[in-house]
Amino acid sequence: MNDPASKPPFDPSIQVSPDNPCPFLRGLVGEGFVDGGTVPIGKLSETIANASGDKGLMKTVARVETRGIALIANGFGHILKSMFSGAQLDALRGGPLDKHGAGSRILSVDGKVDEDQIARLASFGRAYSDPNGGGTEPGINASEIQTYMRDNLKRAGSAVRWYYPILMQFEWPILLKIMGKGEGENRYLAIADVRTLFNERQFPARINQRVVSQPVLSTCQRVVRGALKLAALLIAFGLLALVAVAEFPNQVRAMLPQKGILVNLLPPPLPTVPETTAAFWLEQNWSLKDRHWFHHASQGTATFPVPYEWFMALEQPRLHLFSRPGMMKDSSYLESFGFIPSPQSIQTDATTLRRFGYANVYETTQVPDWSTRWTPAENVDGLPVGFARMTGVVDPATGHREQDKIGLTCAACHTGQIHYQGIDVRFDGGPAMTDLKKLELSTGLSIAYTLYVPFRFQRFADRVLGPEASKTDRDALKQKLSAIGKFLIDWQEKYNETIEHKQTWDGKQQKDTEEGFGRLDALNRIGNQVFSQDLALSGVKGFEKNLHAQDAPVSFPAIWTVPWFKFAQYDASIEQPLIRNAGEALGVTALLNLSDAYPEDRLWRSTVHIRTLGWIEDMLRGPDPFKPADPSADPKFGGLLAPQWPSQILGDAWRIDPKKVDNGRKIYAEMCSGCHLPAVNTKAFWSSGHWEPSGDSKVLNAVTIPLDEIKTDPEQSLVLGKRIVDVPGFLKVNTADLQTWWQCDIPTKSSPTEMVYALGLMTVVDLVARKWMDDEKVPDAERAKLWNMARKNCLNPAPEPRYRARPLNGIWATAPYLHNGSVPSLYWLLKPQNERPQKFCMGRRDYDPVTVGFAVTADERCKTGETQFSMTGSDGKPVQGNSVLGHSFERKEGEPKRPGVIGRVFKDDNERYELIEYLKTL
């Protein structure tokens, strides 16, 4: 037995780090039982087990529990260090066990004791009879401690994490067990003992006696026990980790450092898809056949890095202990990324059509089909809207026939839906609420899991090759899949390394901005694909330097009536429709040959389906509004029309108030029509001076507002003009050719290899389109139609960055607002800019018909899988591309016009809601 006298005398002068926030551990250090820095796990667990007073099996359990807690106390990134060196008691603050203000708050971050908080603790207890010395004293029992902890969580509000209640079960209840007095329900923790522990770091004498009176093990006994403990701990930890990763991947991922290897081994969290009671596609002047064709017609893209059949055989990147994971292709899984379910065919029964929302809701006569004249688009595997199978694939470099590919179409980003009380309302041409980054990560992880998780490749090979496939064929398949996986990993590492050492045009460190649900940095992604990854895939090295961070995300723009606009993009950058569409197809990963290792006539050959892009543009455009069948009729748009406010579907909350509409119409004329033009169904719109000649028709040159005037987030308007790209000399990219081909009004010449991104992209896409037409021997008349020759591939002559103000038809269906999706609803858009929410969550959330967009509450917490838009980062600094400012209504009477303020302040919310009511009708 140890001699109690051998314990060092209590010395309150012993310093305890303020970064050790645990009162019991502070007591152990203050009493001299353990050091204040790094303490071996064995010594720490043995000391705490001794202090508990437990015997036999219960003491063993106490040691195991302590070891588990001690291992994670400094964070998962320090587990190996904790295991071999010990727990770092002076580095616990900020770790997984720190509740960041959701605990007692007795001990401040600087290690000082707050007596008011001790008094608060005592207020949850009562007077107890002291079983040791007689009399009564303030104390708190188990049930009162539970009430106290629940109140702590309530007090912390949105700062509470899901696992804090679990942590609390290892704090005060354990303290009660060790230091409590009395038995059973009458066992209580004396407030005096708590005060002494916090203030003086001193235990009651009975606790010290337990610790120093334990037998001392021999060296051999300690070694054997240590080895057995370590083996048992490793096995238990491995099993625990496996169960946690398999059954609670989202929670485990949230606890890991968000930068590093471990977090990237788990799939990104996805929101739960709620049950849909009904779905409706709104009428927009397209037949059902045309709509389904648009959803699945391939534009020549291979967005996913594996062939179509391989994607169909991939499993979801989830681990399951007792069952197999679902398939990547499962529509219900892809819906979690924001995609809209789609039937295999519209040639099916009415019940199936209605389940997908394809039933004829209004029972009106369908418009004539366009798509029946073109190559059919199938969806035999029931993939969601925006997924397409590219057949007849030929490698642009080698000319060899390839396996079918799977890619995304323009419908993947430009087909929208809103959710309201279990009902889905869907419409074409609107902004998708997808998260393509999460889909990319999940696809890459699915490939990795297929290669490295036991039994998964065998199942994959059975699906791709058949159960009877030979070992040789299986090995070859695995080699091909491994090569794809290696390329993806290597490319991500190159991207990370490149971005880490690059600055933005104005000298800031480049850094990705989270796109999240409903946003994509399309311009930078296209540049990265064409001027870096396509070169790498063509075997041309060294052009990783062209990579740029994805730091200018935008909301997917609505595309109804866009073919009649001179400029389609937010930044009014590209006039030529085919260049706009072919550039998008290249950005979504069409195959493209940029290699000089093959005959020169194969350069610029690609899988882009130029003719299909022309068909899509025709469907969107419709007939010429200035050449109606009835010459006496007023002009009006055909093709894809904006969706109408669905008041006839969604109940009383969606009813339009005619009086408010009348009042709102006047407010619109005063405050909005100067930039956004009158409503498209008025004579004033069609007689506007913004319609200008284009060939034998007209296009709408909508109002564009200089960046310095509108003051919304600047990043997207600067990408094409500020980013510089290099190209290999052998490609002979001569931007001056644009002057020759299109007779541009402003110079287009640049260096033979270094050029402004805008000129480089316009020239490259032009060369790709011309190459396709040459290879296909497209007749001159069809070329002229595909090119729409009146629309030039020239730079916008505007002297400065600017944003386009489009007509507001269908504006209700395009939330969140501003080009970067930074304002959750029309209500907040009409508020002064400094009052707008700086944070809100996006994902599968209900639409709000009152504010027209998404209702936002202060300090709202995102549900699992949702993404948070935030104007500022965790450091309080602005996030690149995420400004919520500009386009503000705040000018008071008599004040001069100033940048960022476009209109007067509204009198009150009633006036705002009157304008909103009118906007619903556009």
JSON list of C-alpha atoms in Angstrom, two decimals, residues 616-703:
[
{"chain": "A", "resi": 616, "resn": "ILE", "atom": "CA", "xyz": [-32.02, 23.84, -77.93]},
{"chain": "A", "resi": 617, "resn": "GLU", "atom": "CA", "xyz": [-31.65, 27.51, -78.85]},
{"chain": "A", "resi": 618, "resn": "ASP", "atom": "CA", "xyz": [-34.53, 27.17, -81.34]},
{"chain": "A", "resi": 619, "resn": "MET", "atom": "CA", "xyz": [-36.79, 25.68, -78.66]},
{"chain": "A", "resi": 620, "resn": "LEU", "atom": "CA", "xyz": [-35.94, 28.44, -76.22]},
{"chain": "A", "resi": 621, "resn": "ARG", "atom": "CA", "xyz": [-36.27, 31.21, -78.82]},
{"chain": "A", "resi": 622, "resn": "GLY", "atom": "CA", "xyz": [-39.50, 30.25, -80.55]},
{"chain": "A", "resi": 623, "resn": "PRO", "atom": "CA", "xyz": [-40.88, 32.20, -83.50]},
{"chain": "A", "resi": 624, "resn": "ASP", "atom": "CA", "xyz": [-39.90, 35.80, -84.22]},
{"chain": "A", "resi": 625, "resn": "PRO", "atom": "CA", "xyz": [-42.14, 38.04, -82.06]},
{"chain": "A", "resi": 626, "resn": "PHE", "atom": "CA", "xyz": [-41.89, 40.79, -84.66]},
{"chain": "A", "resi": 627, "resn": "LYS", "atom": "CA", "xyz": [-43.23, 38.52, -87.41]},
{"chain": "A", "resi": 628, "resn": "PRO", "atom": "CA", "xyz": [-46.51, 37.17, -85.99]},
{"chain": "A", "resi": 629, "resn": "ALA", "atom": "CA", "xyz": [-48.74, 34.94, -88.11]},
{"chain": "A", "resi": 630, "resn": "ASP", "atom": "CA", "xyz": [-51.40, 37.62, -87.76]},
{"chain": "A", "resi": 631, "resn": "PRO", "atom": "CA", "xyz": [-49.81, 40.90, -88.92]},
{"chain": "A", "resi": 632, "resn": "SER", "atom": "CA", "xyz": [-52.32, 42.87, -86.86]},
{"chain": "A", "resi": 633, "resn": "ALA", "atom": "CA", "xyz": [-51.32, 41.14, -83.61]},
{"chain": "A", "resi": 634, "resn": "ASP", "atom": "CA", "xyz": [-49.02, 42.75, -81.08]},
{"chain": "A", "resi": 635, "resn": "PRO", "atom": "CA", "xyz": [-45.53, 41.28, -80.65]},
{"chain": "A", "resi": 636, "resn": "LYS", "atom": "CA", "xyz": [-45.11, 38.64, -77.96]},
{"chain": "A", "resi": 637, "resn": "PHE", "atom": "CA", "xyz": [-42.57, 36.05, -76.98]},
{"chain": "A", "resi": 638, "resn": "GLY", "atom": "CA", "xyz": [-42.91, 32.43, -78.08]},
{"chain": "A", "resi": 639, "resn": "GLY", "atom": "CA", "xyz": [-40.58, 29.56, -77.26]},
{"chain": "A", "resi": 640, "resn": "LEU", "atom": "CA", "xyz": [-40.07, 28.98, -73.55]},
{"chain": "A", "resi": 641, "resn": "LEU", "atom": "CA", "xyz": [-42.16, 31.44, -71.54]},
{"chain": "A", "resi": 642, "resn": "ALA", "atom": "CA", "xyz": [-41.65, 32.48, -67.94]},
{"chain": "A", "resi": 643, "resn": "PRO", "atom": "CA", "xyz": [-43.69, 30.42, -65.44]},
{"chain": "A", "resi": 644, "resn": "GLN", "atom": "CA", "xyz": [-46.76, 32.07, -64.00]},
{"chain": "A", "resi": 645, "resn": "TRP", "atom": "CA", "xyz": [-47.31, 32.46, -60.25]},
{"chain": "A", "resi": 646, "resn": "PRO", "atom": "CA", "xyz": [-49.00, 29.15, -59.25]},
{"chain": "A", "resi": 647, "resn": "SER", "atom": "CA", "xyz": [-51.85, 30.56, -57.18]},
{"chain": "A", "resi": 648, "resn": "GLN", "atom": "CA", "xyz": [-54.31, 28.09, -58.72]},
{"chain": "A", "resi": 649, "resn": "ILE", "atom": "CA", "xyz": [-52.29, 25.17, -57.29]},
{"chain": "A", "resi": 650, "resn": "LEU", "atom": "CA", "xyz": [-51.06, 26.16, -53.86]},
{"chain": "A", "resi": 651, "resn": "GLY", "atom": "CA", "xyz": [-53.96, 27.47, -51.81]},
{"chain": "A", "resi": 652, "resn": "ASP", "atom": "CA", "xyz": [-54.95, 30.66, -50.04]},
{"chain": "A", "resi": 653, "resn": "ALA", "atom": "CA", "xyz": [-51.47, 31.83, -49.11]},
{"chain": "A", "resi": 654, "resn": "TRP", "atom": "CA", "xyz": [-50.77, 32.15, -52.84]},
{"chain": "A", "resi": 655, "resn": "ARG", "atom": "CA", "xyz": [-53.84, 34.20, -53.78]},
{"chain": "A", "resi": 656, "resn": "ILE", "atom": "CA", "xyz": [-53.09, 37.45, -55.60]},
{"chain": "A", "resi": 657, "resn": "ASP", "atom": "CA", "xyz": [-54.56, 40.64, -54.11]},
{"chain": "A", "resi": 658, "resn": "PRO", "atom": "CA", "xyz": [-55.80, 42.79, -57.08]},
{"chain": "A", "resi": 659, "resn": "LYS", "atom": "CA", "xyz": [-55.75, 46.03, -55.09]},
{"chain": "A", "resi": 660, "resn": "LYS", "atom": "CA", "xyz": [-52.13, 45.51, -54.03]},
{"chain": "A", "resi": 661, "resn": "VAL", "atom": "CA", "xyz": [-51.25, 44.65, -57.64]},
{"chain": "A", "resi": 662, "resn": "ASP", "atom": "CA", "xyz": [-52.71, 47.95, -58.86]},
{"chain": "A", "resi": 663, "resn": "ASN", "atom": "CA", "xyz": [-50.74, 49.89, -56.26]},
{"chain": "A", "resi": 664, "resn": "GLY", "atom": "CA", "xyz": [-47.62, 47.86, -56.97]},
{"chain": "A", "resi": 665, "resn": "ARG", "atom": "CA", "xyz": [-47.86, 48.55, -60.71]},
{"chain": "A", "resi": 666, "resn": "LYS", "atom": "CA", "xyz": [-47.49, 52.28, -60.02]},
{"chain": "A", "resi": 667, "resn": "ILE", "atom": "CA", "xyz": [-44.52, 51.68, -57.72]},
{"chain": "A", "resi": 668, "resn": "TYR", "atom": "CA", "xyz": [-42.90, 49.50, -60.40]},
{"chain": "A", "resi": 669, "resn": "ALA", "atom": "CA", "xyz": [-43.32, 52.23, -63.00]},
{"chain": "A", "resi": 670, "resn": "GLU", "atom": "CA", "xyz": [-41.69, 54.71, -60.63]},
{"chain": "A", "resi": 671, "resn": "MET", "atom": "CA", "xyz": [-38.84, 52.63, -59.20]},
{"chain": "A", "resi": 672, "resn": "CYS", "atom": "CA", "xyz": [-38.10, 49.64, -61.45]},
{"chain": "A", "resi": 673, "resn": "SER", "atom": "CA", "xyz": [-39.08, 50.11, -65.10]},
{"chain": "A", "resi": 674, "resn": "GLY", "atom": "CA", "xyz": [-36.25, 52.54, -65.82]},
{"chain": "A", "resi": 675, "resn": "CYS", "atom": "CA", "xyz": [-33.74, 49.68, -65.63]},
{"chain": "A", "resi": 676, "resn": "HIS", "atom": "CA", "xyz": [-35.84, 46.52, -65.95]},
{"chain": "A", "resi": 677, "resn": "LEU", "atom": "CA", "xyz": [-38.18, 48.00, -68.59]},
{"chain": "A", "resi": 678, "resn": "PRO", "atom": "CA", "xyz": [-41.98, 47.80, -68.54]},
{"chain": "A", "resi": 679, "resn": "ALA", "atom": "CA", "xyz": [-43.67, 44.40, -68.20]},
{"chain": "A", "resi": 680, "resn": "VAL", "atom": "CA", "xyz": [-43.17, 42.17, -71.25]},
{"chain": "A", "resi": 681, "resn": "ASN", "atom": "CA", "xyz": [-46.92, 42.01, -71.94]},
{"chain": "A", "resi": 682, "resn": "THR", "atom": "CA", "xyz": [-47.21, 45.79, -72.47]},
{"chain": "A", "resi": 683, "resn": "LYS", "atom": "CA", "xyz": [-46.87, 47.90, -75.61]},
{"chain": "A", "resi": 684, "resn": "ALA", "atom": "CA", "xyz": [-44.31, 50.05, -73.80]},
{"chain": "A", "resi": 685, "resn": "PHE", "atom": "CA", "xyz": [-41.95, 47.07, -73.56]},
{"chain": "A", "resi": 686, "resn": "TRP", "atom": "CA", "xyz": [-42.13, 46.26, -77.27]},
{"chain": "A", "resi": 687, "resn": "SER", "atom": "CA", "xyz": [-41.75, 49.88, -78.32]},
{"chain": "A", "resi": 688, "resn": "SER", "atom": "CA", "xyz": [-38.76, 50.43, -76.04]},
{"chain": "A", "resi": 689, "resn": "GLY", "atom": "CA", "xyz": [-35.71, 52.05, -77.54]},
{"chain": "A", "resi": 690, "resn": "HIS", "atom": "CA", "xyz": [-33.67, 49.14, -76.19]},
{"chain": "A", "resi": 691, "resn": "TRP", "atom": "CA", "xyz": [-34.81, 46.96, -79.08]},
{"chain": "A", "resi": 692, "resn": "GLU", "atom": "CA", "xyz": [-32.18, 47.30, -81.80]},
{"chain": "A", "resi": 693, "resn": "PRO", "atom": "CA", "xyz": [-31.90, 45.82, -85.32]},
{"chain": "A", "resi": 694, "resn": "SER", "atom": "CA", "xyz": [-30.29, 42.40, -85.67]},
{"chain": "A", "resi": 695, "resn": "GLY", "atom": "CA", "xyz": [-30.31, 40.98, -89.19]},
{"chain": "A", "resi": 696, "resn": "ASP", "atom": "CA", "xyz": [-33.91, 40.96, -90.35]},
{"chain": "A", "resi": 697, "resn": "SER", "atom": "CA", "xyz": [-35.24, 41.11, -86.79]},
{"chain": "A", "resi": 698, "resn": "LYS", "atom": "CA", "xyz": [-34.41, 42.78, -83.46]},
{"chain": "A", "resi": 699, "resn": "VAL", "atom": "CA", "xyz": [-32.72, 41.94, -80.16]},
{"chain": "A", "resi": 700, "resn": "LEU", "atom": "CA", "xyz": [-33.20, 43.54, -76.77]},
{"chain": "A", "resi": 701, "resn": "ASN", "atom": "CA", "xyz": [-30.10, 45.39, -75.65]},
{"chain": "A", "resi": 702, "resn": "ALA", "atom": "CA", "xyz": [-31.19, 45.51, -72.01]},
{"chain": "A", "resi": 703, "resn": "VAL", "atom": "CA", "xyz": [-29.98, 48.17, -69.64]}
]
